[in-house]
Coordinates of C-alpha atoms in Angstrom, one line a residue:
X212 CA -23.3 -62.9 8.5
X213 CA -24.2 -64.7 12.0
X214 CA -20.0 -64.7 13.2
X215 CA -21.1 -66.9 16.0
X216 CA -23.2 -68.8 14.6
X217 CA -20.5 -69.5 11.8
X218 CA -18.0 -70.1 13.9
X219 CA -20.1 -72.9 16.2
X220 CA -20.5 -74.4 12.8
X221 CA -16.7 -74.8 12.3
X222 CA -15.5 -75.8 15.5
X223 CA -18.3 -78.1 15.8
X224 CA -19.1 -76.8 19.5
X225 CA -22.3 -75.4 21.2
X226 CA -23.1 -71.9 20.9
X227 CA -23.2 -70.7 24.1
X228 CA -19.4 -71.9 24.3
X229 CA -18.4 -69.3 21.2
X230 CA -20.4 -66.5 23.0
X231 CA -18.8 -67.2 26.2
X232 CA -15.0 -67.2 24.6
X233 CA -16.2 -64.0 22.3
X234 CA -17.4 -62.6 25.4
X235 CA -13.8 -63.2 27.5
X236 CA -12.2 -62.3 24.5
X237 CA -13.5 -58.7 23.7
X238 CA -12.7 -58.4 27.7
X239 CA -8.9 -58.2 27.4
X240 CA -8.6 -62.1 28.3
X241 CA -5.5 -64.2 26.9
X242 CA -6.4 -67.6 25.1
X243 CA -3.9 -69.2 27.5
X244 CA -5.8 -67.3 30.7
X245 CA -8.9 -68.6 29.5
X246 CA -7.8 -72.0 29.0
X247 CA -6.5 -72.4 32.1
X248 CA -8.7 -70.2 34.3
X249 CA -11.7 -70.4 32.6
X250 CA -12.8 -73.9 32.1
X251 CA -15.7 -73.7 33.6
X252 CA -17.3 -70.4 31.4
X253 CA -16.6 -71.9 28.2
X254 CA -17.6 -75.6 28.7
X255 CA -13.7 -76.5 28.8
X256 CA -12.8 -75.9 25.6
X257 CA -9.1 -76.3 25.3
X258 CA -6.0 -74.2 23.5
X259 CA -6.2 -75.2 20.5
X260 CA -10.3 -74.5 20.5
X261 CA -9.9 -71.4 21.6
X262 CA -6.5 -70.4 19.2
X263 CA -9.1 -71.6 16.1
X264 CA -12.1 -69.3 17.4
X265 CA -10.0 -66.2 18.2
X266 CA -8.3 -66.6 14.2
X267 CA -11.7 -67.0 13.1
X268 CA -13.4 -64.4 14.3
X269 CA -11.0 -61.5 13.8
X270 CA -10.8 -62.8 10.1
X271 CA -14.9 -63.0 10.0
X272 CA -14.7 -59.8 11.6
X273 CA -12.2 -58.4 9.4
X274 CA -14.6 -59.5 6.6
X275 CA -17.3 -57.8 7.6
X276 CA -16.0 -54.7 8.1
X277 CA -14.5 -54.8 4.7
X278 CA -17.9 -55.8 2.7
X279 CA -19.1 -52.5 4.8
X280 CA -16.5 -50.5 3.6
X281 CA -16.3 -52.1 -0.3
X282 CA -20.8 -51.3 -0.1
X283 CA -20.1 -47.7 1.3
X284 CA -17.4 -47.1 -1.2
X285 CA -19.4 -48.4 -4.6
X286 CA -22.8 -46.6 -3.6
X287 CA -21.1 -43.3 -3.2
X288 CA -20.1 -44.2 -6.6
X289 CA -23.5 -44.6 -7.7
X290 CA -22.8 -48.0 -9.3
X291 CA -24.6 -50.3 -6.7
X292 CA -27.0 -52.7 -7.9
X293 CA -28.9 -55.3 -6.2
X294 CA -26.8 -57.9 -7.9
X295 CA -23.1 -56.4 -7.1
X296 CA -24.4 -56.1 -3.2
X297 CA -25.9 -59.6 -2.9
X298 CA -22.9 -60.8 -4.1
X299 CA -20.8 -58.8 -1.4
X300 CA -22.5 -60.0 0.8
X301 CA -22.4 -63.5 0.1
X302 CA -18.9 -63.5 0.0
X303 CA -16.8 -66.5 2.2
X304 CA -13.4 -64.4 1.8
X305 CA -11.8 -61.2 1.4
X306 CA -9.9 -62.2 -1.9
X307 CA -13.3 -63.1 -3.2
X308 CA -14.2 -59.5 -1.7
X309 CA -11.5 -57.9 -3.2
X310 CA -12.4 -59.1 -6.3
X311 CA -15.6 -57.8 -6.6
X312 CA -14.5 -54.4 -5.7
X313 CA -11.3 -54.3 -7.9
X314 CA -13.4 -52.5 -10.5
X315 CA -14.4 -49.7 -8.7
X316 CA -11.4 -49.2 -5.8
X317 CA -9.9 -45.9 -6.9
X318 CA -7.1 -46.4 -8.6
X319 CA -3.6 -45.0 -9.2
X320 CA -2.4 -44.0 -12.6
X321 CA -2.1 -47.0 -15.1
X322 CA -1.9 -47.8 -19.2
X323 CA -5.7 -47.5 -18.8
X324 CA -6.6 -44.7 -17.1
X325 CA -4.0 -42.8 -19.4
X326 CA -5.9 -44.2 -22.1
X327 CA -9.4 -43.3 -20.8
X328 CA -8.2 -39.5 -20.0
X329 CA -7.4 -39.5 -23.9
X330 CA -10.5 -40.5 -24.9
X331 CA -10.6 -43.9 -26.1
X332 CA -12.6 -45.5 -24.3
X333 CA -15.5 -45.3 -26.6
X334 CA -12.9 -46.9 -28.9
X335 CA -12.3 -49.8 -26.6
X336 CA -16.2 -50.1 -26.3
X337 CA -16.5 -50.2 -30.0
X338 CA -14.0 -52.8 -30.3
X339 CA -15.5 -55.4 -27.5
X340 CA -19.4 -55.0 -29.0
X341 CA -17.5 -56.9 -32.2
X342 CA -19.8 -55.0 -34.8
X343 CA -16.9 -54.0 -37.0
X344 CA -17.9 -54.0 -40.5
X345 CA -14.1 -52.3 -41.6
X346 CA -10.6 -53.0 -40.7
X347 CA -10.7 -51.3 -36.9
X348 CA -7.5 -49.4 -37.4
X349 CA -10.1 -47.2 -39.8
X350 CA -12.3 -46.4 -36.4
X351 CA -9.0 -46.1 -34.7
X352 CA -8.2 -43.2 -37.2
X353 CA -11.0 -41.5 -35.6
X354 CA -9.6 -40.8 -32.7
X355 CA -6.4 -39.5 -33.6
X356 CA -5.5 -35.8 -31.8
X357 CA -2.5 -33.9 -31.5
X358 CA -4.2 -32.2 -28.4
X359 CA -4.7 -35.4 -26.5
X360 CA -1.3 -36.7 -27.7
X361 CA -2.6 -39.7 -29.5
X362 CA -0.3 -39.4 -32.9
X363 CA -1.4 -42.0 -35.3
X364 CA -4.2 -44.9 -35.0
X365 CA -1.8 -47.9 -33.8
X366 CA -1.6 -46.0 -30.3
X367 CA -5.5 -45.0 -30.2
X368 CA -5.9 -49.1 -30.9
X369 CA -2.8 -49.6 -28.2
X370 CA -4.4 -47.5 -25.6
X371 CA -8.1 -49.2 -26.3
X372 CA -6.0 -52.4 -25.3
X373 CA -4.8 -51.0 -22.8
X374 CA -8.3 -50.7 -21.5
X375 CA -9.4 -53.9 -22.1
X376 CA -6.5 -55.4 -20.7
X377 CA -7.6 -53.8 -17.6
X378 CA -11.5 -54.7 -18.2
X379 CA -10.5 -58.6 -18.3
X380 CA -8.3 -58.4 -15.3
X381 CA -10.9 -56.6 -12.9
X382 CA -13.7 -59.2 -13.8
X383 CA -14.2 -60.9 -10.3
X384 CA -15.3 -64.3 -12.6
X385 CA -11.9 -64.4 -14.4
X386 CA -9.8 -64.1 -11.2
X387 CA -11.5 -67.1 -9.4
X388 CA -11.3 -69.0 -12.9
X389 CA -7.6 -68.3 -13.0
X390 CA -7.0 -68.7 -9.4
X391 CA -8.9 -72.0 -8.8
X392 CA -7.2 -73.7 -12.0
X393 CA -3.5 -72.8 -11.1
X394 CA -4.2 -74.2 -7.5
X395 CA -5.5 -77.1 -9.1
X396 CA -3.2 -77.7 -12.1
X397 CA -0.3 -75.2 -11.2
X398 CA 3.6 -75.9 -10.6
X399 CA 5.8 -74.4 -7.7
X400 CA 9.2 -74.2 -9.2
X401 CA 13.0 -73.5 -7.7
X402 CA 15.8 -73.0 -10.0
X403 CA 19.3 -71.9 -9.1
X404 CA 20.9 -68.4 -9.9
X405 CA 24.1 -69.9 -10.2
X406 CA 23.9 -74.2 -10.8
X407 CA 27.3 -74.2 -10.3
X408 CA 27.2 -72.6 -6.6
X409 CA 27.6 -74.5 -3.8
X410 CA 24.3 -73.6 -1.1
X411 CA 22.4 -75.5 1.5
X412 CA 19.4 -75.2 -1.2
X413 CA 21.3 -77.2 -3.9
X414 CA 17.9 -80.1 -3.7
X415 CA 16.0 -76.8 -4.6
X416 CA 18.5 -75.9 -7.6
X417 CA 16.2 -77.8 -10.8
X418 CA 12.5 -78.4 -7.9
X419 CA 8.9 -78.8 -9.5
X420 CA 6.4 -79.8 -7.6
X421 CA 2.4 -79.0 -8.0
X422 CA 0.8 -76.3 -5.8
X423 CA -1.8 -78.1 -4.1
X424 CA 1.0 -80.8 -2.9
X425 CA 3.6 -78.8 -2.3
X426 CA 5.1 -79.6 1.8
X427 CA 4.8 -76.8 4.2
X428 CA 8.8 -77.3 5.1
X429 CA 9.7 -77.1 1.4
X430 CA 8.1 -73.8 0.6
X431 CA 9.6 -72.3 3.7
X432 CA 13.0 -73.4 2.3
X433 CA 12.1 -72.1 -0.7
X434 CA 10.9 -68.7 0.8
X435 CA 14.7 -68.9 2.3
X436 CA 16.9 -69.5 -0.9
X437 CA 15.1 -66.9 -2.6
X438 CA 15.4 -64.5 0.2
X439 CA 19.1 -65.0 0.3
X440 CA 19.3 -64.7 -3.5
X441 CA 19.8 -68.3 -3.9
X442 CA 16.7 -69.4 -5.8
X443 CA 14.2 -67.9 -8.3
X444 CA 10.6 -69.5 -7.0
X445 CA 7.7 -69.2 -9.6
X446 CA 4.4 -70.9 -9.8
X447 CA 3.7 -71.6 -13.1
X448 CA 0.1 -72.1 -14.3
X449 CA -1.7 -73.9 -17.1
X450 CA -1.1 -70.4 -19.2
X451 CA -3.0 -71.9 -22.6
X452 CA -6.1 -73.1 -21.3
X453 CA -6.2 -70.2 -18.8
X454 CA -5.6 -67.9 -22.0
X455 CA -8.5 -70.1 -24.3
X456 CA -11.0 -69.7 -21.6
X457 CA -9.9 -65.9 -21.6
X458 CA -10.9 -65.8 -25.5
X459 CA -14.0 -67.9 -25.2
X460 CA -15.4 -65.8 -22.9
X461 CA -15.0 -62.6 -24.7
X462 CA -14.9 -63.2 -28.8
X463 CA -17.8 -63.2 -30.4
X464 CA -17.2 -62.7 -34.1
X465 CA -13.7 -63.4 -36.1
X466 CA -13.4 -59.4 -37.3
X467 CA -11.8 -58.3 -34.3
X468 CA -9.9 -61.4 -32.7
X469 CA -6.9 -60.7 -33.4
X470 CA -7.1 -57.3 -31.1
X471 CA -9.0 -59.0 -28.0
X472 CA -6.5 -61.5 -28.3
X473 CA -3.7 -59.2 -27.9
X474 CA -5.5 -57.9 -25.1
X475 CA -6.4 -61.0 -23.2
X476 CA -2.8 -62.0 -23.4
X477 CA -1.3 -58.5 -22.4
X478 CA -4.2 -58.8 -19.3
X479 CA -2.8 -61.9 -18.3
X480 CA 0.9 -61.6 -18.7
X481 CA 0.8 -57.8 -16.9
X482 CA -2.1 -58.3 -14.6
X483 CA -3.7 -61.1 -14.1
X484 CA -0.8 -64.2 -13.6
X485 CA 1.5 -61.7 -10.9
X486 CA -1.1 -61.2 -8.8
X487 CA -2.8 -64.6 -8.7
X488 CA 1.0 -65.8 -7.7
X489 CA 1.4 -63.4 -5.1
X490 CA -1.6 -64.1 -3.7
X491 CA -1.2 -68.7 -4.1
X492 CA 2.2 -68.6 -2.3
X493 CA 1.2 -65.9 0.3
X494 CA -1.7 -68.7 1.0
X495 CA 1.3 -71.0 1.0
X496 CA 3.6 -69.6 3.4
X497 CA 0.5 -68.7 5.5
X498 CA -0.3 -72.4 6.1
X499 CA 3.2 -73.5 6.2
X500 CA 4.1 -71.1 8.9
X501 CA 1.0 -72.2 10.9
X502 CA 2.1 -76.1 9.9
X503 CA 5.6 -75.1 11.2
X504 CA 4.2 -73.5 14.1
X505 CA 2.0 -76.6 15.1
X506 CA 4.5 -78.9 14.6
X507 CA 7.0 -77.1 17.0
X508 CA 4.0 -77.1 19.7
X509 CA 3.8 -81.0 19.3
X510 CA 6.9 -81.5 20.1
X511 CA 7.6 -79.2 22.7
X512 CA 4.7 -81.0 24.2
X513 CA 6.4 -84.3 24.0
X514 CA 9.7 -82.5 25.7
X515 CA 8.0 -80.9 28.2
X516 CA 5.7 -84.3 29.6
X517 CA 8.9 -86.2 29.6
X518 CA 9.9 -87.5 33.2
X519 CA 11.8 -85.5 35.9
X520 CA 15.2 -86.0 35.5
X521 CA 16.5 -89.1 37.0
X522 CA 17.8 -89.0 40.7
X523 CA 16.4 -85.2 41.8
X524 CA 14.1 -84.0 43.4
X525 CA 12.0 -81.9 41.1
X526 CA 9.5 -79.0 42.7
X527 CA 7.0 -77.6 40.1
X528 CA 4.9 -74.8 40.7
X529 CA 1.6 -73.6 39.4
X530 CA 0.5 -69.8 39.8
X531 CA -3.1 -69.1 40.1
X532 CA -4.9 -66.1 41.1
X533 CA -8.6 -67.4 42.2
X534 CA -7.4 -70.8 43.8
X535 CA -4.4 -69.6 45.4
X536 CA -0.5 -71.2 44.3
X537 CA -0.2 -75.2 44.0
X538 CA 3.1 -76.6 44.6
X539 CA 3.9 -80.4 44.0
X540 CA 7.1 -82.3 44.7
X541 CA 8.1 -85.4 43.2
X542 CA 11.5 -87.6 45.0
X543 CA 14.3 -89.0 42.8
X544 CA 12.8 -92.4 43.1
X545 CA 9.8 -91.5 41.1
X546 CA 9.5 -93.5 37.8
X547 CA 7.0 -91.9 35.3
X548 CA 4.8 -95.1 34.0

């Protein structure tokens, strides 16, 4: 990825104006040094410019490093194709990163690896090819072993589930799926702990709203009464479609639906719908905080351009370093205009 050339695109500015801020950047520079002191370097691009450019590129560079990382990681594996690796590096985002590596990041111990270190993957395997010609619970049977602790064939068919479950929820296309839809069609919702207590969150105590409307100032508040114990915040999703998209994707033949089934809803319920909510209002307190934080700028802005006070004599004072100190006086009789 061409950073600069990306982030030109964004800010809508010339090119030699990124490489110049990159440039004073990487050198140490402060965005409010080079705003004020160095208009003439980067073609007077202003705070907020600059505040934009300097988010952008340590994300973009953030990215970066992690596609390098995520590429390293798989082929030491042995499981990088051309396909996974164009994909990488295509990738806008690091959740979108992330989801492509979830399969093959190392991971701690789970229902599924305990399930693959007893062998049953092969049953899981067996079960998703859909070529059952007899009741599974018979092919489960086969995998029965007092040495690897599996007892009878309902828990070789429980831990096969297991590893399905965990199939479905690593499958980069499902996340997005799942993800895009509850932005779209999802519900932020407050509800009291106790209706009957009296709180500053009591508007919050029976709240729906949909995610992708949701104010900046009301998720903060909601962030608040849940962090004081007030509130329990959920986002809820559109769980039955998410769950029949789930099952049109992976069922093939009726013999063994009701098993994937289980194990798309177990995927969902366990996996899948946590982490897409952690990660939709993490998103959501991200851009309220910044909202917050540009909406405190404006009107400090407004308090600090308001006229000297009325009657003094007001002295202000700017510090440089290159053009020496300014100093400007304005009488009591002044009248800002």
């Amino acid at each position: 990825m061409d950073i600069i050339q990306k982030i030109k695109e964004e800010l809508q500015v010339e090119k030699w104006q990124v490489e110049a801020a990159v440039k004073l950047i990487d050198e140490g520079n402060t965005i409010p040094f080079i705003s004020r002191y160095r208009k003439e370097v980067t073609g007077s691009l202003n705070d907020e410019q600059l505040r934009n450019l300097d988010e952008r590129l340590t994300y973009l560079r953030s990215l970066e490093d992690k596609k390098e990382q995520v590429l390293k990681s798989i082929e030491e594996q042995g499981k990088l194709t051309d396909e996974l690796k164009e994909k990488i590096l295509a990738a806008q985002t690091l959740v979108v990163v992330e989801d492509l590596y979830r399969p093959y990041r190392p991971k701690r111990k789970t229902r599924a690896s305990i399930a693959k270190e007893k062998g049953l993957e092969p049953l899981a395997e067996y079960i998703l090819r859909q070529e059952a010609t007899e009741p599974v619970l018979n092919e489960a049977a086969k995998y029965v072993s007092e040495e690897k602790e599996v007892k009878t064939p309902e828990e070789a068919l429980q831990g096969a589930q297991d590893i399905i479950a965990e199939m479905i929820s690593d499958d980069a296309d499902h996340r997005l799926y799942i993800r895009n839809i509850t932005v779209e069609e999802g519900i932020v919702t407050g509800t009291a702990k106790d209706e009957k207590a009296q709180s500053v969150y009591e508007m919050y105590y029976n709240f729906e709203e949909p995610v992708k409307k949701i104010a900046g100032h009301r998720v903060l508040a909601l962030n608040r009464g849940e962090a004081e114990k007030v509130l329990t915040v959920k986002v809820n999703a559109p769980e039955e479609r998410i769950l029949r998209y789930l099952e049109k994707k992976l069922i093939t033949k009726e013999n063994t639906t009701p098993v994937i089934c289980a194990a798309v809803e177990d995927s969902y319920d366990r996996l899948i719908a946590p982490a897409i909510e952690r990660e939709i209002r993490n998103d959501l307190t991200e851009k309220a905080e910044d909202g917050a934080i540009n909406v405190f700028g404006k009107n400090l802005e407004q308090q600090l351009l308001q006229p000297p006070i009325a009657g003094k004599v007001v002295l202000g004072w700017d510090p440089a370093f290159r053009t020496g100190c300014k100093l400007a006086v304005v009488d009591k009789c002044w009248i800002r205009k």
